[in-house]
Amino acid sequence: MISYLATKRLQSVMKNKGYPFYTKGNFNLNIIGIRSDVRKANAFDDHILCVYKENGNWIFRDYKATTDCGNHWLKNPMRQSGSALLVPDHYKSCYKLDLHRGKYTALCQRKKVKVYRDNSKDLILDFDPDTIEEGLFGINIHRSNPSVSSKQVDKWSAGCQVFADPDQYKNFIRLCEKSASIYGNSFSYTLLTYKDLKK
């Protein structure tokens, strides 16, 4: 997809939902997750996009990721209420660069987000609006394997937004660090679905 056309489409979707889309300044990042329509868990079948301007030109980065928890945590929820699945929404200034589990640089949750709770303990993702909770759940944006691209989610996500490829992740973090040096260490994140893009 041509970056300019993809950017214009995203701007339209975000505007229709009442979400901000940052157009002023270099490296003013629009970080947008796109959740696939597939409800079977454990695949890196989603995307995290990073859309921004550099020297006045739009740049469109598309990273392979998951926005869902993996099979391990669906079968073995960390909470009695069930595994966490981030609710599609715009989360303004909810993230900052920090250490994921004290180990490496990631975008870490610092304000409340909303999650569905999936407690069926099967491998089908349940997005039941009656289960939504809001709070600080450690829904970070981080990578999976540090050395090679991961094929399955497994234990890599218990609800976090997780990159499959370590090199793509390094590129993303460099952009976040550049942005933070200009605008401060605060990042918004928007989660959309494939259906949102088709409307």
C-alpha positions in Angstrom: 0.0 0.0 0.0 1.4 3.4 -0.9 2.2 5.4 2.2 0.4 8.5 1.2 -2.9 6.7 0.4 -2.6 4.6 3.6 -2.0 7.7 5.6 -5.0 9.5 4.1 -7.2 6.5 4.8 -6.1 6.3 8.4 -6.7 10.0 8.9 -10.3 9.5 7.6 -10.9 6.6 9.9 -9.5 8.4 13.0 -11.5 11.5 12.2 -14.7 9.5 11.9 -14.1 8.0 15.3 -13.3 11.3 16.9 -9.7 10.3 17.6 -6.7 12.7 17.1 -4.3 12.2 14.2 -1.0 14.1 14.7 0.0 16.1 11.6 2.3 18.9 12.9 6.0 18.5 13.4 8.6 15.9 12.6 8.4 12.6 14.5 5.1 13.4 16.1 4.1 9.7 16.1 0.7 8.2 15.4 1.0 4.7 16.9 -1.9 2.6 15.7 -2.7 -1.1 16.3 -4.8 -2.9 13.7 -6.5 -6.1 15.1 -7.3 -8.8 12.6 -10.8 -10.3 12.2 -9.4 -13.8 13.0 -10.6 -14.9 16.5 -8.3 -18.0 16.7 -5.5 -17.0 19.0 -1.7 -17.4 19.0 -0.7 -15.9 15.6 1.1 -12.6 14.9 -1.7 -11.7 12.5 -2.1 -8.1 13.6 -0.2 -4.9 12.8 1.2 -1.9 14.7 1.6 1.1 12.5 3.8 4.1 13.1 2.8 7.1 10.9 4.6 10.4 11.2 6.3 13.2 9.2 10.0 13.6 8.6 11.2 16.7 6.8 7.7 17.4 5.9 7.1 14.0 4.2 4.7 11.3 5.5 6.4 8.1 6.6 4.3 4.9 7.1 5.8 2.0 9.1 3.9 -1.3 9.2 5.1 -3.8 11.8 4.0 -7.4 12.3 2.5 -7.9 15.8 -0.2 -9.3 18.0 -2.7 -7.2 19.9 -4.1 -10.3 21.7 -2.9 -12.6 24.4 -1.3 -16.0 23.5 -2.6 -19.5 24.0 -0.7 -20.0 27.3 -2.4 -17.1 29.0 -5.8 -17.9 27.6 -5.6 -21.3 29.2 -3.9 -20.0 32.3 -5.3 -16.5 33.0 -3.2 -14.3 35.3 -6.4 -13.1 37.0 -9.5 -14.9 38.2 -11.6 -12.7 35.9 -9.8 -14.0 32.8 -7.1 -13.0 30.3 -6.9 -9.4 29.2 -7.7 -8.3 25.6 -7.3 -4.5 25.0 -10.5 -2.8 23.9 -10.2 -0.9 20.6 -10.1 2.8 21.5 -7.8 5.8 21.6 -5.6 5.9 24.7 -4.2 9.4 25.1 -0.8 9.8 26.7 -1.2 6.4 28.4 2.4 5.2 27.6 6.0 6.2 28.3 9.4 4.8 27.5 10.4 2.6 30.5 11.7 -0.9 31.2 9.4 -3.8 30.4 9.4 -6.0 33.5 12.6 -4.2 34.4 14.5 -5.7 31.5 14.5 -3.7 28.3 13.1 -0.5 26.8 9.4 -0.6 25.8 6.3 1.6 25.9 4.9 0.9 29.3 1.3 1.7 30.4 1.1 4.6 32.9 -2.6 5.5 32.7 -5.8 3.5 32.7 -6.9 1.4 29.7 -9.9 -0.8 29.0 -9.7 -4.6 28.6 -12.1 -7.4 27.9 -11.7 -10.4 30.2 -11.7 -13.8 28.4 -12.3 -16.5 30.9 -13.4 -19.4 28.7 -10.0 -21.0 28.8 -10.2 -22.0 25.1 -8.2 -20.8 22.1 -10.9 -18.5 20.7 -10.7 -14.8 21.5 -13.8 -13.5 23.2 -14.5 -9.8 23.1 -17.5 -9.6 25.4 -18.5 -6.0 26.2 -20.0 -7.2 29.5 -16.6 -8.2 30.8 -14.8 -4.8 30.2 -12.6 -3.5 33.1 -10.6 -0.3 33.2 -7.4 0.1 35.1 -3.6 -0.3 35.2 -3.0 -3.8 34.0 0.5 -3.6 32.6 -0.7 -3.6 29.0 2.7 -2.7 27.5 4.0 -2.4 23.9 7.0 -4.6 23.7 8.8 -7.3 21.6 8.8 -11.1 21.6 12.1 -13.0 21.1 15.1 -10.7 21.3 17.1 -12.5 18.5 14.7 -14.0 15.9 11.2 -13.3 14.6 8.6 -15.2 16.5 6.0 -17.3 14.7 3.6 -18.0 17.6 2.5 -15.8 20.5 2.4 -18.4 23.2 3.7 -16.8 26.4 4.9 -13.5 24.8 1.6 -11.7 25.4 -0.8 -11.8 28.4 -2.6 -8.9 26.9 0.3 -6.7 25.7 0.8 -5.4 22.2 3.8 -7.4 21.0 6.1 -7.1 18.0 7.0 -10.4 16.2 10.3 -9.2 14.8 13.2 -7.8 17.0 14.7 -5.7 14.2 11.3 -4.0 13.5 11.0 -3.4 17.2 14.4 -1.8 17.4 13.4 0.6 14.6 10.1 1.4 16.4 11.9 2.2 19.7 14.4 4.4 18.0 11.5 6.4 16.6 9.9 6.6 20.0 13.2 7.9 21.5 13.5 10.5 18.8 10.0 11.6 19.4 10.5 11.8 23.1 13.5 14.0 22.7 11.2 16.5 20.9 7.8 16.2 22.5 8.6 14.5 25.9 8.2 11.0 27.2 4.5 10.5 26.6 2.8 8.5 23.9 -0.8 7.9 22.8 -1.9 4.6 21.3 -4.9 3.8 19.2 -6.3 0.3 18.6 -8.5 -0.2 15.6 -9.8 -3.3 13.9 -9.8 -4.4 10.2 -13.5 -3.8 10.2 -12.9 -0.1 11.0 -10.7 0.2 7.9 -13.3 -1.4 5.7 -16.2 0.9 6.6 
